[in-house]
Every structure is written in structure tokens, then in C-alpha cells.
mmCIF file with all atom_site columns, C-alpha atoms in Angstrom:
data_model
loop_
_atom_site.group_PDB
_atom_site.id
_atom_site.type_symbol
_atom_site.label_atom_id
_atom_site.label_alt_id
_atom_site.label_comp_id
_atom_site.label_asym_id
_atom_site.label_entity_id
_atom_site.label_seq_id
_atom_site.pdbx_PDB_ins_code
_atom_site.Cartn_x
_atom_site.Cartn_y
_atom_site.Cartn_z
_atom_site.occupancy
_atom_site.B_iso_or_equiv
_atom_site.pdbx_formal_charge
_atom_site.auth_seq_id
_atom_site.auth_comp_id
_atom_site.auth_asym_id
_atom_site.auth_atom_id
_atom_site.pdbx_PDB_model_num
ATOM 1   C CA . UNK A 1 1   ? 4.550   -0.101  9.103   1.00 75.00 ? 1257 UNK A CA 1
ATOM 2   C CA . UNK A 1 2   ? 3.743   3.203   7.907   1.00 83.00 ? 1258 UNK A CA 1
ATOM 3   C CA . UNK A 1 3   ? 3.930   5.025   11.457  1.00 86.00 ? 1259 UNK A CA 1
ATOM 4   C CA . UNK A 1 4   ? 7.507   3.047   11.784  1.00 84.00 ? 1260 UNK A CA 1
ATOM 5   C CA . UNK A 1 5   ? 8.869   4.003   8.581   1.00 83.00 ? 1261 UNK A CA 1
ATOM 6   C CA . UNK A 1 6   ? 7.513   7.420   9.419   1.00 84.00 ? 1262 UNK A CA 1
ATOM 7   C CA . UNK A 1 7   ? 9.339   8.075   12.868  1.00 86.00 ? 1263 UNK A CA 1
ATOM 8   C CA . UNK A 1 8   ? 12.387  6.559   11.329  1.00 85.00 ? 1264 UNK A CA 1
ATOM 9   C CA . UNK A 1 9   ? 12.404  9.133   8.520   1.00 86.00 ? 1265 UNK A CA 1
ATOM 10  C CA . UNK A 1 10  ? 11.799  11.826  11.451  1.00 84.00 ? 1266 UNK A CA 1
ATOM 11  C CA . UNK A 1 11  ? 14.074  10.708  13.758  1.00 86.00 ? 1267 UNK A CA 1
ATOM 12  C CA . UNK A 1 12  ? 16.762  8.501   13.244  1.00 86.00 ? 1268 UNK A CA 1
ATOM 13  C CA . UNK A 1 13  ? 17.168  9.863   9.210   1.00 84.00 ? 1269 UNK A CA 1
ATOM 14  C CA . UNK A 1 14  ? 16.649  13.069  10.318  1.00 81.00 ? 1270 UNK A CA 1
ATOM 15  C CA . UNK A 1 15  ? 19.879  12.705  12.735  1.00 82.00 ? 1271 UNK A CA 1
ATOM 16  C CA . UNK A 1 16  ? 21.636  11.099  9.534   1.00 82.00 ? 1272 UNK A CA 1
ATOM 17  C CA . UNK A 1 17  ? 21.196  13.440  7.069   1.00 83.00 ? 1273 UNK A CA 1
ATOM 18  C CA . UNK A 1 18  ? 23.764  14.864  4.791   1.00 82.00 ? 1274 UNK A CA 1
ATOM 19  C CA . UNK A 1 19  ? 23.298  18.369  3.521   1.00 80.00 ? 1275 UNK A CA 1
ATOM 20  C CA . UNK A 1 20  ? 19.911  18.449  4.747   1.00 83.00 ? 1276 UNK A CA 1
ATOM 21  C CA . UNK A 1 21  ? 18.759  15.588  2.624   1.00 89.00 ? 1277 UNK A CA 1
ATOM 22  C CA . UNK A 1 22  ? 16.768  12.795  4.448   1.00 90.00 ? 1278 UNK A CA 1
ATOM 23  C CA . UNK A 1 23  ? 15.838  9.879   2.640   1.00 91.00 ? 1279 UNK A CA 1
ATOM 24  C CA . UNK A 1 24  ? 12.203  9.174   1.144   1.00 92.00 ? 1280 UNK A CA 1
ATOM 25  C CA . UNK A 1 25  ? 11.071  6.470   3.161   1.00 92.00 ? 1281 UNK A CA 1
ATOM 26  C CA . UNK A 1 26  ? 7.441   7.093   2.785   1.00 93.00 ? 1282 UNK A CA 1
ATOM 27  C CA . UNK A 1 27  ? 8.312   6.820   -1.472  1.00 94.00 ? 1283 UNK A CA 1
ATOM 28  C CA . UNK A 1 28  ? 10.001  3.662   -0.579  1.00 94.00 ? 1284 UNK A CA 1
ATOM 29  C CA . UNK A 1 29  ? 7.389   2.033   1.133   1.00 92.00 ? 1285 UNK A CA 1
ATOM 30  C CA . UNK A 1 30  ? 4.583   3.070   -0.728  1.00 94.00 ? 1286 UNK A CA 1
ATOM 31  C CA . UNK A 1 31  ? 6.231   2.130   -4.262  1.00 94.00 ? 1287 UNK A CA 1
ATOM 32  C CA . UNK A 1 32  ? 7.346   -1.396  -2.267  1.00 92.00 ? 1288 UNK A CA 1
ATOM 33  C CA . UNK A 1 33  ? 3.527   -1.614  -1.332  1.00 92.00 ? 1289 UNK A CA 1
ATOM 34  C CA . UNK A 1 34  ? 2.301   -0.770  -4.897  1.00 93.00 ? 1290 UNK A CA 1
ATOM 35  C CA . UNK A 1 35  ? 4.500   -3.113  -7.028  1.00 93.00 ? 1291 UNK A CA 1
ATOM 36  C CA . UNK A 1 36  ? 4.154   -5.869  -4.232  1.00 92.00 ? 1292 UNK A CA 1
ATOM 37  C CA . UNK A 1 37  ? -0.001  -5.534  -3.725  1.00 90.00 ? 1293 UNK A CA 1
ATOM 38  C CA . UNK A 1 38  ? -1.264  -3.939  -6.645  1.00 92.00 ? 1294 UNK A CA 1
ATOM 39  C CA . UNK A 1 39  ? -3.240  -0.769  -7.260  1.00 93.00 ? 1295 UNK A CA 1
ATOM 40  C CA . UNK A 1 40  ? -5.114  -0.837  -4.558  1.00 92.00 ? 1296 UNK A CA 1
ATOM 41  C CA . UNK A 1 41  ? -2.780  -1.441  -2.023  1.00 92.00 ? 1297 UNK A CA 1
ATOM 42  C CA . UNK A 1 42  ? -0.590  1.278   -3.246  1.00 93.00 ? 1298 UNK A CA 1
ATOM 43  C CA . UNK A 1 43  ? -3.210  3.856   -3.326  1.00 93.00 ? 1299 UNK A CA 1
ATOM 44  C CA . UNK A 1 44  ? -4.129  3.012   0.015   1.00 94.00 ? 1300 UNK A CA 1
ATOM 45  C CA . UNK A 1 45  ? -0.717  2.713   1.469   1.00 93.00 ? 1301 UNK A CA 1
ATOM 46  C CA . UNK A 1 46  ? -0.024  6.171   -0.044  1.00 94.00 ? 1302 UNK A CA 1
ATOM 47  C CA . UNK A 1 47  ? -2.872  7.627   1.306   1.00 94.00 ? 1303 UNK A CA 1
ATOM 48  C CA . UNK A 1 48  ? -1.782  7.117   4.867   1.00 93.00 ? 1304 UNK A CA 1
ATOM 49  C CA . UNK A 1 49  ? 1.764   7.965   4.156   1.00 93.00 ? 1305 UNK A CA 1
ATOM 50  C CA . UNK A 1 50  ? 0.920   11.381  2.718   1.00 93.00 ? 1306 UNK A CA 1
ATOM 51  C CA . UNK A 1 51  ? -1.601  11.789  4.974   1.00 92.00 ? 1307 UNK A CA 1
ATOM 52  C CA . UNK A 1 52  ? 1.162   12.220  7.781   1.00 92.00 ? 1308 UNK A CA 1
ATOM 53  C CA . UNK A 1 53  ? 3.929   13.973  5.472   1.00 90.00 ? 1309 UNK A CA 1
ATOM 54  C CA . UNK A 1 54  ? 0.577   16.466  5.003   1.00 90.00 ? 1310 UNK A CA 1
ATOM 55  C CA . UNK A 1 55  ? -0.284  16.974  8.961   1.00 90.00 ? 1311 UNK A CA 1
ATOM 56  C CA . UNK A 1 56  ? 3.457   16.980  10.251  1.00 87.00 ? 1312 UNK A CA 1
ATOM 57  C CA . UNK A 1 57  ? 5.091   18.778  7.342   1.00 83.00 ? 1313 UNK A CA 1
ATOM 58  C CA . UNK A 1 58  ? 2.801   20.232  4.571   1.00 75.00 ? 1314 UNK A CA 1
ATOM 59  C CA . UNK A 1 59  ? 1.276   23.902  4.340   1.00 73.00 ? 1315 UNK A CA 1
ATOM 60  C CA . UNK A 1 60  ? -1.631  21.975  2.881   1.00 78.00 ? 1316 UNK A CA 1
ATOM 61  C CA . UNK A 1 61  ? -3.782  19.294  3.599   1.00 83.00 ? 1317 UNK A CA 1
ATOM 62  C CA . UNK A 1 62  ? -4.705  16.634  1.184   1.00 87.00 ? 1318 UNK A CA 1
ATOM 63  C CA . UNK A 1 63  ? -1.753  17.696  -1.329  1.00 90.00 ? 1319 UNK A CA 1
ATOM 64  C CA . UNK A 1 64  ? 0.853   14.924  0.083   1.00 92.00 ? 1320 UNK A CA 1
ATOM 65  C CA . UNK A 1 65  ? -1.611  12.575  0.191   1.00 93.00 ? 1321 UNK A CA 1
ATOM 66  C CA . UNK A 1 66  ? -2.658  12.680  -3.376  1.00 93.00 ? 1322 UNK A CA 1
ATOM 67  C CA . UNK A 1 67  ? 0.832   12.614  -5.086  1.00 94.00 ? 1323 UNK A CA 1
ATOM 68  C CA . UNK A 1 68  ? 1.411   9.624   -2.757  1.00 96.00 ? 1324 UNK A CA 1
ATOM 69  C CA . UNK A 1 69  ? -1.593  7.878   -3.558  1.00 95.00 ? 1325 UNK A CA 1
ATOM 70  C CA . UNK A 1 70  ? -0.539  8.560   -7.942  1.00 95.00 ? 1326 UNK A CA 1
ATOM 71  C CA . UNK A 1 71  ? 3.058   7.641   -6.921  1.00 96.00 ? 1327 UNK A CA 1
ATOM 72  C CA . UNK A 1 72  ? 1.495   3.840   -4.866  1.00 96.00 ? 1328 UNK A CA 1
ATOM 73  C CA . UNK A 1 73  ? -1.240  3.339   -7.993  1.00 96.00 ? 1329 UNK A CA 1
ATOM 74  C CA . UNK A 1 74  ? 0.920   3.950   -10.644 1.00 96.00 ? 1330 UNK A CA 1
ATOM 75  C CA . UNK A 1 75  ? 3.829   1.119   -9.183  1.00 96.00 ? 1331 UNK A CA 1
ATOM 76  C CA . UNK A 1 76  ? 0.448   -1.397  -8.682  1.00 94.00 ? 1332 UNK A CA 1
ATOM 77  C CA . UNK A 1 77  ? 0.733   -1.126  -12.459 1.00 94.00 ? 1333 UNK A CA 1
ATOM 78  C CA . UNK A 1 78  ? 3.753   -3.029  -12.175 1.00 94.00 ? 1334 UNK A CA 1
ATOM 79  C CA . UNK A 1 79  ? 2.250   -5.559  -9.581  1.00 92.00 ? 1335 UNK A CA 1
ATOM 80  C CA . UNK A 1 80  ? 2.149   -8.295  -12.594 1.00 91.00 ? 1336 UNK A CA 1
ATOM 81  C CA . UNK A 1 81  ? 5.618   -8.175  -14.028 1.00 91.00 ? 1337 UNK A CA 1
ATOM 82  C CA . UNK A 1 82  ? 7.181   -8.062  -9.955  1.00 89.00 ? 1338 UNK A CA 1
ATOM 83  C CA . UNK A 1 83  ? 9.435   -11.000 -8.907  1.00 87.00 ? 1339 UNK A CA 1
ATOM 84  C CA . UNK A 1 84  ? 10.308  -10.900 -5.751  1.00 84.00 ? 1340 UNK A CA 1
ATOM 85  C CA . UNK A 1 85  ? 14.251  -12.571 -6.511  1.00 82.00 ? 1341 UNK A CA 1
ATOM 86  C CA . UNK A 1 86  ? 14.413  -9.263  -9.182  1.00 86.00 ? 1342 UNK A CA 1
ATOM 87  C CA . UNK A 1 87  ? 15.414  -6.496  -7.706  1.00 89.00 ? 1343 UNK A CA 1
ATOM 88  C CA . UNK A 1 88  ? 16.223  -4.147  -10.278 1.00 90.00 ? 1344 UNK A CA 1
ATOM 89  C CA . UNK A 1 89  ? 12.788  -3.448  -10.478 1.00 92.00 ? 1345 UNK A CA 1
ATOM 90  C CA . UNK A 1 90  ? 11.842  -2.219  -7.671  1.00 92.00 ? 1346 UNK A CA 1
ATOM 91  C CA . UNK A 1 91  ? 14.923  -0.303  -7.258  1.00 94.00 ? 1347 UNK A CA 1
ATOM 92  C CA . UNK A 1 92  ? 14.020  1.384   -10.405 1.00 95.00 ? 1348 UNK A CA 1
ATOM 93  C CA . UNK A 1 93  ? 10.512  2.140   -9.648  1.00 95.00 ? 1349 UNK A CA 1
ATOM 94  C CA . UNK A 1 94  ? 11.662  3.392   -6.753  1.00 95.00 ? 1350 UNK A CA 1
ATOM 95  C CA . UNK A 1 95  ? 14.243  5.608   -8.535  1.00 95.00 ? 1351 UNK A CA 1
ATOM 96  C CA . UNK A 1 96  ? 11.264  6.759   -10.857 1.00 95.00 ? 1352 UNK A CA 1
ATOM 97  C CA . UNK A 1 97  ? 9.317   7.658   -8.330  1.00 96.00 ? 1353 UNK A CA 1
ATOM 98  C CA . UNK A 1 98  ? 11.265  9.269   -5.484  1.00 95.00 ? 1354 UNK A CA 1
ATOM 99  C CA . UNK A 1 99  ? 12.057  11.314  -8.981  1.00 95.00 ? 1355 UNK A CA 1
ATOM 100 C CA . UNK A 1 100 ? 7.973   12.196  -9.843  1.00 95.00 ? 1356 UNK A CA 1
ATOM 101 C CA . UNK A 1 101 ? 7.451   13.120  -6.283  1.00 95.00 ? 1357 UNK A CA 1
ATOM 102 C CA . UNK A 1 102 ? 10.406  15.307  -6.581  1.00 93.00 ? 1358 UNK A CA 1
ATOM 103 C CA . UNK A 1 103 ? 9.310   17.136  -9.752  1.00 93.00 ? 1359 UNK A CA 1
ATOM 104 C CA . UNK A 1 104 ? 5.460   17.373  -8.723  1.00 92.00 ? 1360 UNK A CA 1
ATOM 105 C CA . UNK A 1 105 ? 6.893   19.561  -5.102  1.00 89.00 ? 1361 UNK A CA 1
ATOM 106 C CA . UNK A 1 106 ? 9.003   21.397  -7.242  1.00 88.00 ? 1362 UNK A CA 1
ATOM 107 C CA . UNK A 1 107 ? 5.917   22.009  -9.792  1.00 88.00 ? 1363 UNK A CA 1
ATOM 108 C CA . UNK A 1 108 ? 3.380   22.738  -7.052  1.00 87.00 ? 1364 UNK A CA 1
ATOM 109 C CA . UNK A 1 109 ? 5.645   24.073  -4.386  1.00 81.00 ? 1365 UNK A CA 1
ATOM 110 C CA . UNK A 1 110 ? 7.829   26.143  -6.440  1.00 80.00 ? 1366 UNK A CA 1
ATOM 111 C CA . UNK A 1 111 ? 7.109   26.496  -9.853  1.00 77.00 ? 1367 UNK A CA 1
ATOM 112 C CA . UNK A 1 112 ? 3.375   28.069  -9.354  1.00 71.00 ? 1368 UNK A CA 1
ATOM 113 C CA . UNK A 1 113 ? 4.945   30.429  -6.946  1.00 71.00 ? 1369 UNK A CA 1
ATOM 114 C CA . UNK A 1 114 ? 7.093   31.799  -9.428  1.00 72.00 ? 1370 UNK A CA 1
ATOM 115 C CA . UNK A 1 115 ? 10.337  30.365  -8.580  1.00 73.00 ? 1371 UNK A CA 1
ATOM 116 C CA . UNK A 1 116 ? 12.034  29.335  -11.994 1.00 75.00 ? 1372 UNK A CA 1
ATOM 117 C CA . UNK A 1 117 ? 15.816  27.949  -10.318 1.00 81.00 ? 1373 UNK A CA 1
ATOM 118 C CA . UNK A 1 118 ? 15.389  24.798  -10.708 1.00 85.00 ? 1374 UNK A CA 1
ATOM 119 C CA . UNK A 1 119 ? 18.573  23.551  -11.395 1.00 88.00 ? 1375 UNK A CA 1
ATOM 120 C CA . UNK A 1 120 ? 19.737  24.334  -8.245  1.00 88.00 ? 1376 UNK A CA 1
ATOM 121 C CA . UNK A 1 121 ? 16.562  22.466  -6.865  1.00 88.00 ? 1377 UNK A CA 1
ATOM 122 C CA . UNK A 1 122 ? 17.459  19.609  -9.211  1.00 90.00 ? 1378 UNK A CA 1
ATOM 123 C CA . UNK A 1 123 ? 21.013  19.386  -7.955  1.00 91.00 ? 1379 UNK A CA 1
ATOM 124 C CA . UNK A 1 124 ? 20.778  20.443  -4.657  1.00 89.00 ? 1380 UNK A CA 1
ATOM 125 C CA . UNK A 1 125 ? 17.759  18.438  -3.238  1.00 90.00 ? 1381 UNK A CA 1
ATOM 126 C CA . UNK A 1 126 ? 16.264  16.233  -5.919  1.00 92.00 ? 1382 UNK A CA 1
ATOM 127 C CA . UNK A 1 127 ? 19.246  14.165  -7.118  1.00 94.00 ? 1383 UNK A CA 1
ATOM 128 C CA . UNK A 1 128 ? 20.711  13.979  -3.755  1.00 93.00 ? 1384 UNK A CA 1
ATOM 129 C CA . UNK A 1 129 ? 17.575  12.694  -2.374  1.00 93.00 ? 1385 UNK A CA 1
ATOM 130 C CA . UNK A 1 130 ? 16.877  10.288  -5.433  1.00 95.00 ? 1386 UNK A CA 1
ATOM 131 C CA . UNK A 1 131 ? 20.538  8.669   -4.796  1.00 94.00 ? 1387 UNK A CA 1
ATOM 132 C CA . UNK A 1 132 ? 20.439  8.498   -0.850  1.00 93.00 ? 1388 UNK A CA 1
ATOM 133 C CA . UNK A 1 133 ? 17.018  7.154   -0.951  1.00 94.00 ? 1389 UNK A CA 1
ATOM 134 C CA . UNK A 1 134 ? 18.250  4.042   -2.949  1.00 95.00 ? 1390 UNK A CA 1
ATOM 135 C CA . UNK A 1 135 ? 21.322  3.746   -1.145  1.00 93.00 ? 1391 UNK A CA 1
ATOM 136 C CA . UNK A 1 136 ? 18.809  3.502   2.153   1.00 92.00 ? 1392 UNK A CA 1
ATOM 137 C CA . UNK A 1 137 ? 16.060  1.216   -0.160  1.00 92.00 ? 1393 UNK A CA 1
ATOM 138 C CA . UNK A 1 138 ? 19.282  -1.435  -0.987  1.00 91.00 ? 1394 UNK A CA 1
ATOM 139 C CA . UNK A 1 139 ? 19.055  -1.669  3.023   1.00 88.00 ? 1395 UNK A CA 1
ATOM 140 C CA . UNK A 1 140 ? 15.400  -2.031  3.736   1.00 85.00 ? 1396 UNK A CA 1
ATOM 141 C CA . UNK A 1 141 ? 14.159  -3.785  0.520   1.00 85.00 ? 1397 UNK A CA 1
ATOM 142 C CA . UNK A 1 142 ? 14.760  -7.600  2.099   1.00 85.00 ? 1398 UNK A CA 1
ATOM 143 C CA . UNK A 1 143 ? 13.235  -6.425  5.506   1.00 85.00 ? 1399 UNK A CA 1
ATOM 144 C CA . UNK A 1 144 ? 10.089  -4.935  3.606   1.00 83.00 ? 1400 UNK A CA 1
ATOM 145 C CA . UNK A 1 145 ? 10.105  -8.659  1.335   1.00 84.00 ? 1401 UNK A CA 1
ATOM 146 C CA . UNK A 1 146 ? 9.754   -10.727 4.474   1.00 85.00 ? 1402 UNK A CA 1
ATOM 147 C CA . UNK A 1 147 ? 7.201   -8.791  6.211   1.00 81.00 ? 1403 UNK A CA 1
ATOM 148 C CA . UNK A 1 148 ? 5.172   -8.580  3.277   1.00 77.00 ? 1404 UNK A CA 1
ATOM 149 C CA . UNK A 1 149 ? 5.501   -12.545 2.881   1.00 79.00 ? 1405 UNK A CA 1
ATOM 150 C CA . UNK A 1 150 ? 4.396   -12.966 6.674   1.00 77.00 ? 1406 UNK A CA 1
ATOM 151 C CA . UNK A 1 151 ? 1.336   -10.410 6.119   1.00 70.00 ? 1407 UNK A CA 1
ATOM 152 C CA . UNK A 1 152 ? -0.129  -12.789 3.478   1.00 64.00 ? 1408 UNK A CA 1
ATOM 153 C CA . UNK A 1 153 ? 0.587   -15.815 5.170   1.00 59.00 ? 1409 UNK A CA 1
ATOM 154 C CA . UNK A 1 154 ? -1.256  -13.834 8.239   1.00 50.00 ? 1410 UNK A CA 1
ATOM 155 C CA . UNK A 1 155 ? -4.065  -12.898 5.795   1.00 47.00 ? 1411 UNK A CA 1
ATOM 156 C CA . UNK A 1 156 ? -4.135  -16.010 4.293   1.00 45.00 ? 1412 UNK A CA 1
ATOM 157 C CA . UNK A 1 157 ? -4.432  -18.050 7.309   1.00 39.00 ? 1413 UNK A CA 1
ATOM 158 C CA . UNK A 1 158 ? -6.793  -16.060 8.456   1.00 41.00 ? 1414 UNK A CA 1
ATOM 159 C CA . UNK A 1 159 ? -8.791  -15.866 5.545   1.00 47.00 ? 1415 UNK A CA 1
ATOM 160 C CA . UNK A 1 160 ? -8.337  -19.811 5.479   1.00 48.00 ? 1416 UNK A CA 1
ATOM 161 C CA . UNK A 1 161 ? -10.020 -19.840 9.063   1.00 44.00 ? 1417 UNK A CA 1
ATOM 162 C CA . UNK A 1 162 ? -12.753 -18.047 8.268   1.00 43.00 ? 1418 UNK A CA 1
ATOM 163 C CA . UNK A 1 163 ? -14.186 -20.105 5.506   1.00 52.00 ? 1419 UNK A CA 1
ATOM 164 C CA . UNK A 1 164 ? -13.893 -23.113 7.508   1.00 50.00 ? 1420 UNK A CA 1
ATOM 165 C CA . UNK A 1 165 ? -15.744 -21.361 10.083  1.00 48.00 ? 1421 UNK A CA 1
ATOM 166 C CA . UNK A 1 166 ? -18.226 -20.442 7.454   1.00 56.00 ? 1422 UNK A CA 1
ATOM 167 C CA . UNK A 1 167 ? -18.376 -24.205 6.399   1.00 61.00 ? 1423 UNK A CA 1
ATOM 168 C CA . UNK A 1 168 ? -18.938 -25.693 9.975   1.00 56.00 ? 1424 UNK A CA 1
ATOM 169 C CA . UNK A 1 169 ? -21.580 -22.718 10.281  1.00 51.00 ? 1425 UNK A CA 1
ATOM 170 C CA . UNK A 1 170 ? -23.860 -23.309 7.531   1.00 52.00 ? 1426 UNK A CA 1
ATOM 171 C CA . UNK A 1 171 ? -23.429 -27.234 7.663   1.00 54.00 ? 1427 UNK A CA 1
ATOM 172 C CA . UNK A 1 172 ? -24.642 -26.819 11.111  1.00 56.00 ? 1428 UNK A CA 1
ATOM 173 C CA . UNK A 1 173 ? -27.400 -24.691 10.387  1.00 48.00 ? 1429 UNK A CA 1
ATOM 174 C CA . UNK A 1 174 ? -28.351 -27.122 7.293   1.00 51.00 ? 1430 UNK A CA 1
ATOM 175 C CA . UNK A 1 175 ? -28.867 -29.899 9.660   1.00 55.00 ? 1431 UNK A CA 1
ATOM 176 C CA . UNK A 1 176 ? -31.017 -27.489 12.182  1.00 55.00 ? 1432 UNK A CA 1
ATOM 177 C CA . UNK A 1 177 ? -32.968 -26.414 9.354   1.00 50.00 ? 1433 UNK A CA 1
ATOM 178 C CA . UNK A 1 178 ? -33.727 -29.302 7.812   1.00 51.00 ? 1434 UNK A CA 1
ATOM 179 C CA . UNK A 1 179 ? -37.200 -29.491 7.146   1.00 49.00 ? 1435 UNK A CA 1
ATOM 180 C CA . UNK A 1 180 ? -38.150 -26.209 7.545   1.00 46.00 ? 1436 UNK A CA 1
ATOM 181 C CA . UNK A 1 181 ? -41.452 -25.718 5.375   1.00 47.00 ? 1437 UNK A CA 1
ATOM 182 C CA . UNK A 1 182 ? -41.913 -24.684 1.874   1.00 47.00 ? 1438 UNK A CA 1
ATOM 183 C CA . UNK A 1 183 ? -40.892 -26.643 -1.160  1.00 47.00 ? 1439 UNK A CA 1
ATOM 184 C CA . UNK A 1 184 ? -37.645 -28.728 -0.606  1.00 48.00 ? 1440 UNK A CA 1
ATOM 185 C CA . UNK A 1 185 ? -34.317 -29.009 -2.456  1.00 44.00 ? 1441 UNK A CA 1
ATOM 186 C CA . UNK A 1 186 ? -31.031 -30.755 -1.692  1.00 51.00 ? 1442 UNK A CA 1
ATOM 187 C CA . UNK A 1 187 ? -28.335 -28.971 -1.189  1.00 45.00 ? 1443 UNK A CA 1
ATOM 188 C CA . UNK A 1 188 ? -24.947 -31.086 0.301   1.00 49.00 ? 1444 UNK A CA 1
ATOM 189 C CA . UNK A 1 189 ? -26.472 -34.462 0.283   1.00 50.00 ? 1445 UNK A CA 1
ATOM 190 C CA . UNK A 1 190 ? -29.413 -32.817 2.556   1.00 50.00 ? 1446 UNK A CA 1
ATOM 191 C CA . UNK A 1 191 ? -33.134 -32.213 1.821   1.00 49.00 ? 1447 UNK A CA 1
ATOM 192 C CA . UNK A 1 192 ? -33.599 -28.569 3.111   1.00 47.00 ? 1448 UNK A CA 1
ATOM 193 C CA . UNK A 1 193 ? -36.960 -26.780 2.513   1.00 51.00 ? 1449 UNK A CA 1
ATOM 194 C CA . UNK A 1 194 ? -36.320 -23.346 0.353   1.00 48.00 ? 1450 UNK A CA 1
ATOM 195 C CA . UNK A 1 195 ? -37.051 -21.095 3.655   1.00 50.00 ? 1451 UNK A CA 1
ATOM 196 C CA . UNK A 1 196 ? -34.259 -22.511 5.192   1.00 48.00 ? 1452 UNK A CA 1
ATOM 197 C CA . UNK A 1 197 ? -32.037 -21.408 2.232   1.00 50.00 ? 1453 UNK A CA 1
ATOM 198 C CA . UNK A 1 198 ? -33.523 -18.047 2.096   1.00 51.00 ? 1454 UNK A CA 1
ATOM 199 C CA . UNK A 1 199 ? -32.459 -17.789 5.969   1.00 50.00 ? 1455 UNK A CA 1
ATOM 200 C CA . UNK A 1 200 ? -29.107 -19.218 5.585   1.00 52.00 ? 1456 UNK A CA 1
ATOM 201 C CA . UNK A 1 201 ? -28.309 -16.669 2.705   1.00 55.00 ? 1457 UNK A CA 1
ATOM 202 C CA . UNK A 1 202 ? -29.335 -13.985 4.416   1.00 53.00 ? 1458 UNK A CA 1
ATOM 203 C CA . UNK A 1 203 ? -27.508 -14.958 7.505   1.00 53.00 ? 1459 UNK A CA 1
ATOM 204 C CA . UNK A 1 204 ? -24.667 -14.737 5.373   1.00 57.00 ? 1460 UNK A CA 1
ATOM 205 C CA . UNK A 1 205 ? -25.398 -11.689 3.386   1.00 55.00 ? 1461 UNK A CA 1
ATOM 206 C CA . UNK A 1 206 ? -25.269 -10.110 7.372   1.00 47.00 ? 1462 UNK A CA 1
ATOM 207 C CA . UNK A 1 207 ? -22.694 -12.212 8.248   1.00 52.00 ? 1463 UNK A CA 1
ATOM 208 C CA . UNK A 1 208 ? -20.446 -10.054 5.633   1.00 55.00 ? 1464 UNK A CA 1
ATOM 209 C CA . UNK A 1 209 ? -21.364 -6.829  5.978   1.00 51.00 ? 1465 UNK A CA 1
ATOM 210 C CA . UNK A 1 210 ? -24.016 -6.870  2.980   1.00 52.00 ? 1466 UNK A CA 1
ATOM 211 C CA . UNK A 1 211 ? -27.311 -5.094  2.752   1.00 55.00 ? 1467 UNK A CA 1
#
């Protein structure tokens, strides 16, 4: 999703813009990400997204990708009080932060480099920005609902999957291993010697990745 929303910002949006002013779709989908997901998810989604804004467009690497990465943790701050049906929310976070991004480039861009106009940056590429951007996000908000809604049920079902693989697993192995010497215990309606257990938990501690 992010290398789609990505090409479409350099390609089709790029064809469509007025004045010079392409909308934020990166800001839209990393906000969408943050206030849908959480922290986490927002940090992580705008990672990636300034990640490519850096590489493609930016004079520096890494500077992109942390003001995306504020911009998606600060919306996961809003993950609690997010209702899907609601969407003046999101359209205001997005607002806010199409509007932080805008003021952090002008700061760091700029501002440091001893260019003071920024009224004229304001009006001529901020505000403009800030207003196509949610014209664009009134668009793309109920596409980026339902393929949030199919991720989790992917994730879920997944996830849902796996444990009952997990189950069959060690229910199968607690039959194989029952018996197995040292001192016994029961564990599921089974008498399995303590061995066993310290097998089967290891087998899972590998099983996920642990050390």
C-alpha cells in the first residue's frame, strides 16, 4: 500500500496538480495507519513512507523518514478515541498533520537556511496543499477503511490458524511424550513426565523465534 500510494502521488497526482501542488498521500496514509493501528503501526508505516519521499526526493537521508514516523506515532495517540463511522476525525488529524509536516520542511528546509518569507510559503504551498490533500483524503478514506478491515480479518485468520496449529502440535507431541522419564505431572487430562515439558517448551520457545 505504501509503494501504491507512492506511484500514485508520483504519477497520476503529479499529472493532476494545480499550481504545482500535489497532494500528501504519504501524510494521508500514514495518519490513516496511525489513528487506525496505533503507535506502532504509524511509526512503522511512516518509516517506509519517508523512507521513499527521502531516496526519490530529499537532499537528505533519514530526514523524511523521521518527521513521518512523529507525524504516524503521534495519530496512534488517537488510535483509542477512532470510530471508524466518524470521520471528522480522521479528516482532522489529517488536516493537523499534512499542516506539522508542512511547518517542520519549512523549519528545516527553509528557515535554518535563512529564508524568513514564509508567508508566501504558507500561502503558496502549505495551505494549498493542506486543502487539496483533504479534498483527495474525502476520496480515498472509505477505500483505505475496507482494506484495513480485510488486513485484520487476513491477520486474524491467520493468526487464528496458527494457534490451532500450535494446539494439534503440542497435543500430538503430549501423547508421543507421554511417559518420558523424570517426575510426572498432568497437564490436559495426560500424565507427562517433566522432560517432556521441558522439550515441548523449548520446542516452542524455537518454534517463535525465542532464544
Amino acid at each position: 500500500m505504501v509503494i501504491a500510494c507512492f506511484i500514485l502521488q508520483s504519477t497520476v497526482f503529479k499529472a493532476l496538480e494545480f499550481g504545482g501542488i500535489v497532494p500528501n498521500l504519504m501524510i494521508v496514509l500514514t495518519a490513516s495507519f496511525g489513528f487506525m493501528r496505533g503507535e506502532k503501526a504509524g511509526l512503522l508505516i511512516g518509516f517506509f513512507c519517508g523512507l521513499l519521499a527521502d531516496v526519490f526526493f530529499g537532499g537528505l537521508i533519514g530526514l523524511y523518514a523521521m518527521i513521518y514516523m512523529y507525524i504516524g506515532y503521534l495519530n496512534g495517540k488517537f488510535h483509542k478515541v477512532f470510530y471508524p463511522e466518524d470521520i471528522k476525525l480522521p479528516i482532522a488529524l489529517i488536516f493537523v498533520s499534512d499542516f506539522m509536516f508542512g511547518i517542520v520542511c519549512y523549519a528545516t528546509l527553509f528557515l535554518l537556511r535563512g529564508r524568513f518569507h514564509f508567508t508566501y510559503y504558507f500561502t503558496k504551498v502549505i495551505l494549498p496543499e493542506m486543502v487539496y490533500t483533504i479534498l483527495v483524503t474525502l476520496l480515498l478514506y472509505p477505500l483505505i477503511l475496507i482494506l484495513n478491515k480485510k488486513s485484520r480479518r487476513s491477520i486474524s485468520l491467520s493468526s487464528g490458524f496458527y494457534l490451532l496449529f500450535r494446539r494439534i502440535v503440542v497435543h500430538s507431541v503430549l501423547a508421543m511424550l507421554a511417559g518420558v522419564g523424570g517426575e510426572e505431572v498432568e497437564v490436559g487430562g495426560q500424565k507427562v513426565g517433566v522432560d517432556a515439558l521441558i522439550i515441548i517448551h523449548r520446542a516452542d520457545q524455537v518454534g517463535r523465534g525465542l532464544p
